[in-house]
Coordinates of C-alpha atoms in Angstrom, one line a residue:
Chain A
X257 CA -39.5 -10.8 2.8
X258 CA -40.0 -13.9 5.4
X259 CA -37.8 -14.1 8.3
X260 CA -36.3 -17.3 7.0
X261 CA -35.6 -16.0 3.6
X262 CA -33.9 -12.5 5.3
X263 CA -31.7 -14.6 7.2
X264 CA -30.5 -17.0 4.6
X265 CA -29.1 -13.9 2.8
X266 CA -27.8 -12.7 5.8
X267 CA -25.7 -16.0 5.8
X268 CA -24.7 -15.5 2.6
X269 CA -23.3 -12.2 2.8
X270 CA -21.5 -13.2 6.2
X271 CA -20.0 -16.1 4.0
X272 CA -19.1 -13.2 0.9
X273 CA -17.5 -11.0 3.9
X274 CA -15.5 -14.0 5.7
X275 CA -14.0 -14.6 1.7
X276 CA -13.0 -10.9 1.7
X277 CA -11.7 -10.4 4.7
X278 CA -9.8 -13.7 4.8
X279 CA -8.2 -12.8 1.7
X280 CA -7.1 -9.3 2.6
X281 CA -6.0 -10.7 6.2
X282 CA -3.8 -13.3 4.1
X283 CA -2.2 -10.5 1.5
X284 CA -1.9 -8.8 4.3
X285 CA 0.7 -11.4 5.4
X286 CA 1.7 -12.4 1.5
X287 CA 1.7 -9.2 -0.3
X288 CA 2.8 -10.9 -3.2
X289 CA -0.6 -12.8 -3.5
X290 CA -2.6 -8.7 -3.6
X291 CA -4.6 -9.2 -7.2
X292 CA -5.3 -5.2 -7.6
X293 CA -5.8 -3.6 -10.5
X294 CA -5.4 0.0 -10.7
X295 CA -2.6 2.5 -9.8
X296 CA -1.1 0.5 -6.8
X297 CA -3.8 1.5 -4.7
X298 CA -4.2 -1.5 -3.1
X299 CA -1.0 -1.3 -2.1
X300 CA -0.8 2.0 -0.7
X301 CA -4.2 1.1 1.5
X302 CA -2.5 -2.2 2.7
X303 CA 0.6 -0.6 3.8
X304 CA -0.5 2.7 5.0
X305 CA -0.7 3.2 8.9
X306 CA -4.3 3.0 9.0
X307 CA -3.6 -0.8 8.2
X308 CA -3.1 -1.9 11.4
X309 CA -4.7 -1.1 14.8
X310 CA -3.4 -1.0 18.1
X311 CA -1.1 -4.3 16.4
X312 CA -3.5 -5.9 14.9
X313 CA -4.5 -5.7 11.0
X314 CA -7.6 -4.3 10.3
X315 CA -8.3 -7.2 7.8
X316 CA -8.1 -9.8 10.8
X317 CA -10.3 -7.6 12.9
X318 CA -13.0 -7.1 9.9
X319 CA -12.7 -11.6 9.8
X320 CA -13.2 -11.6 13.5
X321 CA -16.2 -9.2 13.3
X322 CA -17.7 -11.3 10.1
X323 CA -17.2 -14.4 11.9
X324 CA -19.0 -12.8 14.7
X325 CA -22.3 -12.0 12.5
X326 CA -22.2 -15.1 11.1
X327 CA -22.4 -17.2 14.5
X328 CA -25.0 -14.4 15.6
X329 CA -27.1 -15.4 12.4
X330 CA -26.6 -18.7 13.0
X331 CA -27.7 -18.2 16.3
X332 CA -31.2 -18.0 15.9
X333 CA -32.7 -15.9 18.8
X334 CA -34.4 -12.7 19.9
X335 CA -31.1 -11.7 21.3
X336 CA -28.6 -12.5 18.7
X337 CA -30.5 -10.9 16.3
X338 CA -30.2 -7.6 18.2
X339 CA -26.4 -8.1 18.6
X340 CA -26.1 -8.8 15.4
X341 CA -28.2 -5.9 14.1
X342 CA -25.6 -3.8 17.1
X343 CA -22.8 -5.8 15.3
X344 CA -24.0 -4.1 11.8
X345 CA -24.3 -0.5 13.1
X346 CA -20.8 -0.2 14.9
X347 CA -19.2 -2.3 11.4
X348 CA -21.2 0.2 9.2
X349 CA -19.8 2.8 11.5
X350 CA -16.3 1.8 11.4
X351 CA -16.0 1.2 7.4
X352 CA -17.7 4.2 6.3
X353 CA -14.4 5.7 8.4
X354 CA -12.3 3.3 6.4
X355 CA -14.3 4.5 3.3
X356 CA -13.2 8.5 4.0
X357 CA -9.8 7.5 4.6
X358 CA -9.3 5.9 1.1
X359 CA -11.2 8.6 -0.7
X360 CA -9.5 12.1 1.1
X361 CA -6.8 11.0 3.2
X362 CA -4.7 8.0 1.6
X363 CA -6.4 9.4 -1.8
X364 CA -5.9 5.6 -2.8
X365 CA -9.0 2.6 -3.3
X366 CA -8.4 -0.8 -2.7
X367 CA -11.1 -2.6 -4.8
X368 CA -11.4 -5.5 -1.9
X369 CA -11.4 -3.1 0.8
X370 CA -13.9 -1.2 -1.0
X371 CA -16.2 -4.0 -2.1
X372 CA -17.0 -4.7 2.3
X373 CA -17.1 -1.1 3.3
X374 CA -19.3 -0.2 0.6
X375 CA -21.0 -3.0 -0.5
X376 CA -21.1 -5.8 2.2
X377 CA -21.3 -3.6 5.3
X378 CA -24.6 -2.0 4.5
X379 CA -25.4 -4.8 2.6
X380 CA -25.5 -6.8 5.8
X381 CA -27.1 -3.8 7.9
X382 CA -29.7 -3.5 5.8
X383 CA -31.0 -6.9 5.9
X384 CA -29.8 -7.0 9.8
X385 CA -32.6 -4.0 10.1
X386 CA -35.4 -5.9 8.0
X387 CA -34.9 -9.1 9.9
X388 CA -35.3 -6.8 13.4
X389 CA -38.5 -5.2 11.9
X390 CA -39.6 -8.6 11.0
X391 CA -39.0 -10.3 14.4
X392 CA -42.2 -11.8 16.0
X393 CA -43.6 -9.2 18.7
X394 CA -44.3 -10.4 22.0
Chain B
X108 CA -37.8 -20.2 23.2
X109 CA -40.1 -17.5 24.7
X110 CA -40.6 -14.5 22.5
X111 CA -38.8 -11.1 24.3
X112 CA -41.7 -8.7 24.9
X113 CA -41.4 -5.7 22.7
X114 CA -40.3 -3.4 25.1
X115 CA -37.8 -5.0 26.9
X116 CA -36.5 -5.8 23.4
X117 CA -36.1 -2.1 21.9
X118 CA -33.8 -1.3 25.6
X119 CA -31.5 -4.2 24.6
X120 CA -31.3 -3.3 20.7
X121 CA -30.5 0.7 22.2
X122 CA -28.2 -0.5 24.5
X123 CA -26.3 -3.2 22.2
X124 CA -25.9 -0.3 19.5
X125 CA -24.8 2.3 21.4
X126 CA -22.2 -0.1 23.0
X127 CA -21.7 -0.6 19.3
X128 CA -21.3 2.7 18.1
X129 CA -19.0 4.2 20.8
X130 CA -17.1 0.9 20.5
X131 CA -16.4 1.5 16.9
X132 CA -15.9 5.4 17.5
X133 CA -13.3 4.5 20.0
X134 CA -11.4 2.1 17.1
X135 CA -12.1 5.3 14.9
X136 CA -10.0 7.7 17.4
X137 CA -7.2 5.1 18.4
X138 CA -6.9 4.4 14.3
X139 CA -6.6 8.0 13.9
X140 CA -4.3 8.9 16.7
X141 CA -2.4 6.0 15.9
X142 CA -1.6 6.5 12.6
X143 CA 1.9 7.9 12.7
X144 CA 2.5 6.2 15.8
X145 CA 4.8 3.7 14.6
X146 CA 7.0 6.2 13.0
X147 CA 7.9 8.2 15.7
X148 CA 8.4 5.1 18.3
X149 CA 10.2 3.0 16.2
X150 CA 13.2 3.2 13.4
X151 CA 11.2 2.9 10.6
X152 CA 10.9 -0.9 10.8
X153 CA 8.4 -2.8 8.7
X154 CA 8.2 -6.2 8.1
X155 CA 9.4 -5.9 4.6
X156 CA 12.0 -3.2 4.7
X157 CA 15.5 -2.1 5.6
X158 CA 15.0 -0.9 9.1
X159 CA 18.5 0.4 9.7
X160 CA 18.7 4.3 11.0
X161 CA 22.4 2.9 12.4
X162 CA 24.8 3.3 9.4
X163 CA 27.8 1.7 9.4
X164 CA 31.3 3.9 8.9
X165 CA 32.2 2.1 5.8
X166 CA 28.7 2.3 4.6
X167 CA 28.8 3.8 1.2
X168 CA 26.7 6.6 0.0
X169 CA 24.1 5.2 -1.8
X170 CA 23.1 2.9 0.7
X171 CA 23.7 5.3 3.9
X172 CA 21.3 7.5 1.5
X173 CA 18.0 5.3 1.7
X174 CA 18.7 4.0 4.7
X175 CA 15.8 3.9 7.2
X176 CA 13.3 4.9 4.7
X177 CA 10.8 2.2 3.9
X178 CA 10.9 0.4 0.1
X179 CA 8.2 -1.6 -1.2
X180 CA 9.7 -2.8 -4.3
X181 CA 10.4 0.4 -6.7
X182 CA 9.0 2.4 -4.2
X183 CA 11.1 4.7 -1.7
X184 CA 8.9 6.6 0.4
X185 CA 6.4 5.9 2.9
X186 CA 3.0 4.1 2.2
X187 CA 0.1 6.1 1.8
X188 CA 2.2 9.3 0.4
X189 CA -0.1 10.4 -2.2
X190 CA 2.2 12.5 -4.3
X191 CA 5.1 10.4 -5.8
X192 CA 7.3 11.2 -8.6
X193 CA 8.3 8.6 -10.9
X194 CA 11.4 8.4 -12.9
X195 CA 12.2 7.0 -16.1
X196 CA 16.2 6.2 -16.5
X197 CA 18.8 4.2 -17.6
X198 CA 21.6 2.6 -15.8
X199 CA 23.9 3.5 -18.6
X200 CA 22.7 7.0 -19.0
X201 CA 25.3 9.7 -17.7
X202 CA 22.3 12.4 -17.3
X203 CA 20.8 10.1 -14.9
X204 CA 24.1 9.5 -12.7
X205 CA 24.4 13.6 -12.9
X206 CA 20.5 13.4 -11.6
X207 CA 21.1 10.6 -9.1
X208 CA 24.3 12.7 -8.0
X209 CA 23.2 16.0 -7.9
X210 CA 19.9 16.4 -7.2
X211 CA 18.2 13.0 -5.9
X212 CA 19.9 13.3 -2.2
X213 CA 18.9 16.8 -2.2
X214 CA 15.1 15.2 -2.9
X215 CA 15.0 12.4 -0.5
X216 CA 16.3 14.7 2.4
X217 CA 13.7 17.3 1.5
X218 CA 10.5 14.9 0.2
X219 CA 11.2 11.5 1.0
X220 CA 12.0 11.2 4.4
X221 CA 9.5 13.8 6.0
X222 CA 7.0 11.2 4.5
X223 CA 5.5 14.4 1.6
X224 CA 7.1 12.5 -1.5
X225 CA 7.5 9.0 -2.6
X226 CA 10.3 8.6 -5.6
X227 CA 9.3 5.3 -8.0
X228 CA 11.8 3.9 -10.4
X229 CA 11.3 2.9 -13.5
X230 CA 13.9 1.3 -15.3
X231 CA 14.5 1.0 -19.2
X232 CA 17.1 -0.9 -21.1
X233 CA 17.1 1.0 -24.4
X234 CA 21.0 1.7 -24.1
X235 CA 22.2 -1.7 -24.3
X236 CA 23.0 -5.2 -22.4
X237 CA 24.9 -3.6 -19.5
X238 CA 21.4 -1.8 -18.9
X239 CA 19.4 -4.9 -19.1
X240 CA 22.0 -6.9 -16.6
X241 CA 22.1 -4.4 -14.1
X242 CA 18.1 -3.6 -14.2
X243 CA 17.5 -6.7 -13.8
X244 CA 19.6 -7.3 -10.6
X245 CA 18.1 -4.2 -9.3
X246 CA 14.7 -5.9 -10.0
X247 CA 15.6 -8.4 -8.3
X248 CA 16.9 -6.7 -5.3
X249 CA 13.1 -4.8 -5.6
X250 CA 12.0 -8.0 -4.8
X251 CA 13.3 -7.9 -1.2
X252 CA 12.3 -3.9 -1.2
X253 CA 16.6 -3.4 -1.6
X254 CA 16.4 -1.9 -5.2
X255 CA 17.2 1.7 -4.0
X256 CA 20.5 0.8 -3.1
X257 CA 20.9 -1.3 -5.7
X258 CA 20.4 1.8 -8.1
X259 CA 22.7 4.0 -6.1
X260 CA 25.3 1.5 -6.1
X261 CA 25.3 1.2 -10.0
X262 CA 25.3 4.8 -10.7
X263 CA 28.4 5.1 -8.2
X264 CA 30.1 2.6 -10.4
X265 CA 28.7 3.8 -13.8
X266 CA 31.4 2.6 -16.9
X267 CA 31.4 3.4 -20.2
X268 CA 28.4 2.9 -22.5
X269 CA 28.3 -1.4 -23.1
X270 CA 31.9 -1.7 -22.2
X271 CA 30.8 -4.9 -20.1
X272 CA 31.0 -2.7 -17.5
X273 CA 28.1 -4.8 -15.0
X274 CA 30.1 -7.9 -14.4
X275 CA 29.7 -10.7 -12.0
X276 CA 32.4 -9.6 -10.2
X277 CA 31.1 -5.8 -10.2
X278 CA 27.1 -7.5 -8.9
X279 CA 28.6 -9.2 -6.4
X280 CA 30.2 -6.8 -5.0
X281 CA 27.1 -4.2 -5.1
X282 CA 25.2 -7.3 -4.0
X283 CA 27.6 -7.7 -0.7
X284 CA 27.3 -3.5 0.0
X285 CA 23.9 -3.6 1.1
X286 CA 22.6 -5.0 4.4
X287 CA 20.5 -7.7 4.6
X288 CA 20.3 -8.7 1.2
X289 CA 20.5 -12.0 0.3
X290 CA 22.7 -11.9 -3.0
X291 CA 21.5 -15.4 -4.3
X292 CA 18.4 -15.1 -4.3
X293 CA 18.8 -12.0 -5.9
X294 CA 21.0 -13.2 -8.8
X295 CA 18.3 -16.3 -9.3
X296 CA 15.6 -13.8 -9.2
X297 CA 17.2 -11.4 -12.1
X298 CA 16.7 -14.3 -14.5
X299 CA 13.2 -15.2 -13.4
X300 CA 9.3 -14.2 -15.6
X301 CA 8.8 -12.4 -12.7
X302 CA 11.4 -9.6 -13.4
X303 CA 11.2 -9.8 -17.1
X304 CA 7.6 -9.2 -17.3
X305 CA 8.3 -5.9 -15.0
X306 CA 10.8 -4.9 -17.7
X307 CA 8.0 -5.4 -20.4
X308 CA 5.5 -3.1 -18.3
X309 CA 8.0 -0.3 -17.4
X310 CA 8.4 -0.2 -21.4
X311 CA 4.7 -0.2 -21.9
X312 CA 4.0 2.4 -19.6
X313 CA 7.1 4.5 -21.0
X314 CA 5.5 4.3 -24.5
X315 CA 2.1 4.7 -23.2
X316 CA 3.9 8.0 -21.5
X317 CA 5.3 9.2 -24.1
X318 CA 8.9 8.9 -22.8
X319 CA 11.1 11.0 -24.9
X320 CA 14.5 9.9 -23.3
X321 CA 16.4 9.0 -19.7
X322 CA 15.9 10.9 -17.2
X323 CA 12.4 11.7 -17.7
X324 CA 9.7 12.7 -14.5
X325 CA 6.4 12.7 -14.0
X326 CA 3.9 13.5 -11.0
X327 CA 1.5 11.7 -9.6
X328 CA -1.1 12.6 -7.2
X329 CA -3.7 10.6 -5.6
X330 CA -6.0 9.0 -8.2
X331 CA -4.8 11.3 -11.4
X332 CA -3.1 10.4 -13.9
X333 CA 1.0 11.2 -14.1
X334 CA 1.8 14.5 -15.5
X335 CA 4.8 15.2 -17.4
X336 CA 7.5 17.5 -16.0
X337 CA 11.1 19.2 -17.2
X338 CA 13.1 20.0 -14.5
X339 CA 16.2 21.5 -15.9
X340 CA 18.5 21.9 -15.2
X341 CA 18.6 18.8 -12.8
X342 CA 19.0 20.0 -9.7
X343 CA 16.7 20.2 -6.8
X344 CA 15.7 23.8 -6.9
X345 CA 14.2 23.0 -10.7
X346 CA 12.0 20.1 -9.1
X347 CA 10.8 22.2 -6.2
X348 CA 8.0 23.9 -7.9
X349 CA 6.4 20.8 -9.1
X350 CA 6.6 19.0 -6.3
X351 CA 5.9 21.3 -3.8
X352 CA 2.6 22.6 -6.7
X353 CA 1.7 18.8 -6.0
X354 CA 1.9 18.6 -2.4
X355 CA -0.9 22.0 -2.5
X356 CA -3.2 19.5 -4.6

């Protein structure tokens, strides 16, 4: 896959993750607005404790980080596309966390939640990886 | 711009993910030591809930009951409980004042507010109109996560079966009991889609259930489905075994 082609779909799942996480960031304010289908798992994964770290919800902190990747891959250099290939581990790290917590502890799924830590995340680490492999040596 | 030699650019990539990693290890460990965190430092205060561990003197005992344990809706428990017990009834129902009586303090004290057990209501209206009027105000307090003393409230002033019973005068009055409700809004919101398609649902799901009559229980945990239980006669030491059979998975 070209280098050009790599990081267009990196764009585009930066774009999918931004729409996610901007939407759980604003039911997260509005719970009202939560589409969920299920058994109110949504709910239960919004408002457990896990929600919110150190203050701040982790929906705003996954749109900061997507943000982030976004600019890096914007960015088109040697060195943002190590950050952002850094960027993917620690996310990937963090959500497959996030992913254990809904499946043993909170024993609930949020379909939106679910759809970044599982499909997005390594999604976008994946492609991060191939675009590193594919970078231009020296 | 100048290609990175290979080298040099394999240190930065090591460097930027292990900063990476240990950064979101250390997000990892404060989300984990965290998570009860705002439980024990503050009075149970959410954004959306009653927050008040304070109870007034003249406070009565429905609402001194709930009070300080979070309500989302017909939820009474805390978020993220993964055993709750959901119970059919009727405001009309005597069994279910005997229940709400007899047993259901005995159930938040022991489940509810050590965080093991959340209690969801399900309201049905199969007595008559004095059922549907006060569901729906309860509904409607649900909307501001008040419905639990809402419930309470009714029970305490139960009358007989589609007497007329749930005036104006009788919801304004259980509308003015409990704190920080804003009784206007509520009596707006008992007439709105909003709280008649919740009606239709909770009789949906009671036929899907196979609801034989008021009070009826079931137990949920995690992702199963709800199972049936008979806890008779109602009082907490017949609900014990199933809930605490639930909380062992």
């Amino acid at each position: 896959m070209s280098d050009r082609l790599l990081r267009v779909a990196l764009i585009v799942v930066c774009a999918a993750g931004i729409a996610v996480a901007a939407y759980l960031t604003y039911v997260h304010y509005q719970p009202e607005a939560l589409i969920c289908t299920g058994s109110g798992g949504c709910e239960t994964v919004q408002d457990s404790n896990y929600a919110v770290l150190v203050g701040i919800p982790v929906a705003v902190l996954g749109l900061a980080v997507w943000i982030a990747a976004l600019a890096l891959t914007i960015w088109n250099t040697d060195l943002a596309r190590t950050l952002t290939t850094a960027l993917a581990i620690g996310s990937l790290t963090f959500t497959t966390y996030l992913v254990i917590l809904q499946l043993f502890v909170l024993e609930a799924i949020c379909p939106w939640c679910m759809a970044n830590d599982v499909v997005l995340v390594p999604l976008f680490t994946m492609l991060a990886l191939l675009r590193l492999r594919s970078a231009p040596d020296a | 711009m100048m290609p990175v030699p290979k080298t040099h650019r394999n240190r930065i990539l090591a460097i930027a993910i292990a900063v990476a990693v240990v950064i979101a290890i250390v997000l990892v460990a404060v989300s984990y030591l965290t998570r009860d965190g705002a439980d024990e430092t503050t009075p149970v205060v959410t954004t959306d809930t009653v927050a008040t561990e304070t109870v007034a003197p003249d406070t009565s005992t429905a609402v001194a009951l709930v009070a300080g344990i979070p309500q989302k809706g017909t939820v009474l428990g805390k978020a993220g409980t993964t055993v709750r017990l959901l119970q059919f009834e009727d405001f009309q129902c005597p069994v279910c004042k005997r229940y709400t009586d007899d047993a259901l303090p005995a159930l938040i004290n022991e489940y509810v507010k050590p965080g093991l057990v959340r209690i969801d209501f399900r309201g049905l209206t199969f007595l008559g109109p004095d059922s549907e009027k006060a569901l729906r105000i309860a509904l409607a307090a649900g909307l501001q996560n008040r419905l639990w003393e809402v419930v309470g409230l009714f029970y305490e002033n139960q009358g007989t079966e589609n007497s007329g019973w749930v005036t104006d005068a009788l919801i304004d009055r259980i509308l003015g009991e409990v704190p920080g409700l804003d009784a206007a809004k509520v009596k707006v919101d008992a007439k709105s889609p909003a709280v008649t398609k919740q009606i239709a649902a909770t009789q949906a799901e009671a036929t899907a259930l196979n609801v034989q009559g008021t009070p009826w229980f079931y137990v949920g945990v995690g992702f199963r489905p709800p199972y049936s239980i008979s806890p008779l006669p109602l009082e907490p030491s017949a609900f014990r075994p199933a809930l605490d059979g639930a909380l062992k998975g």
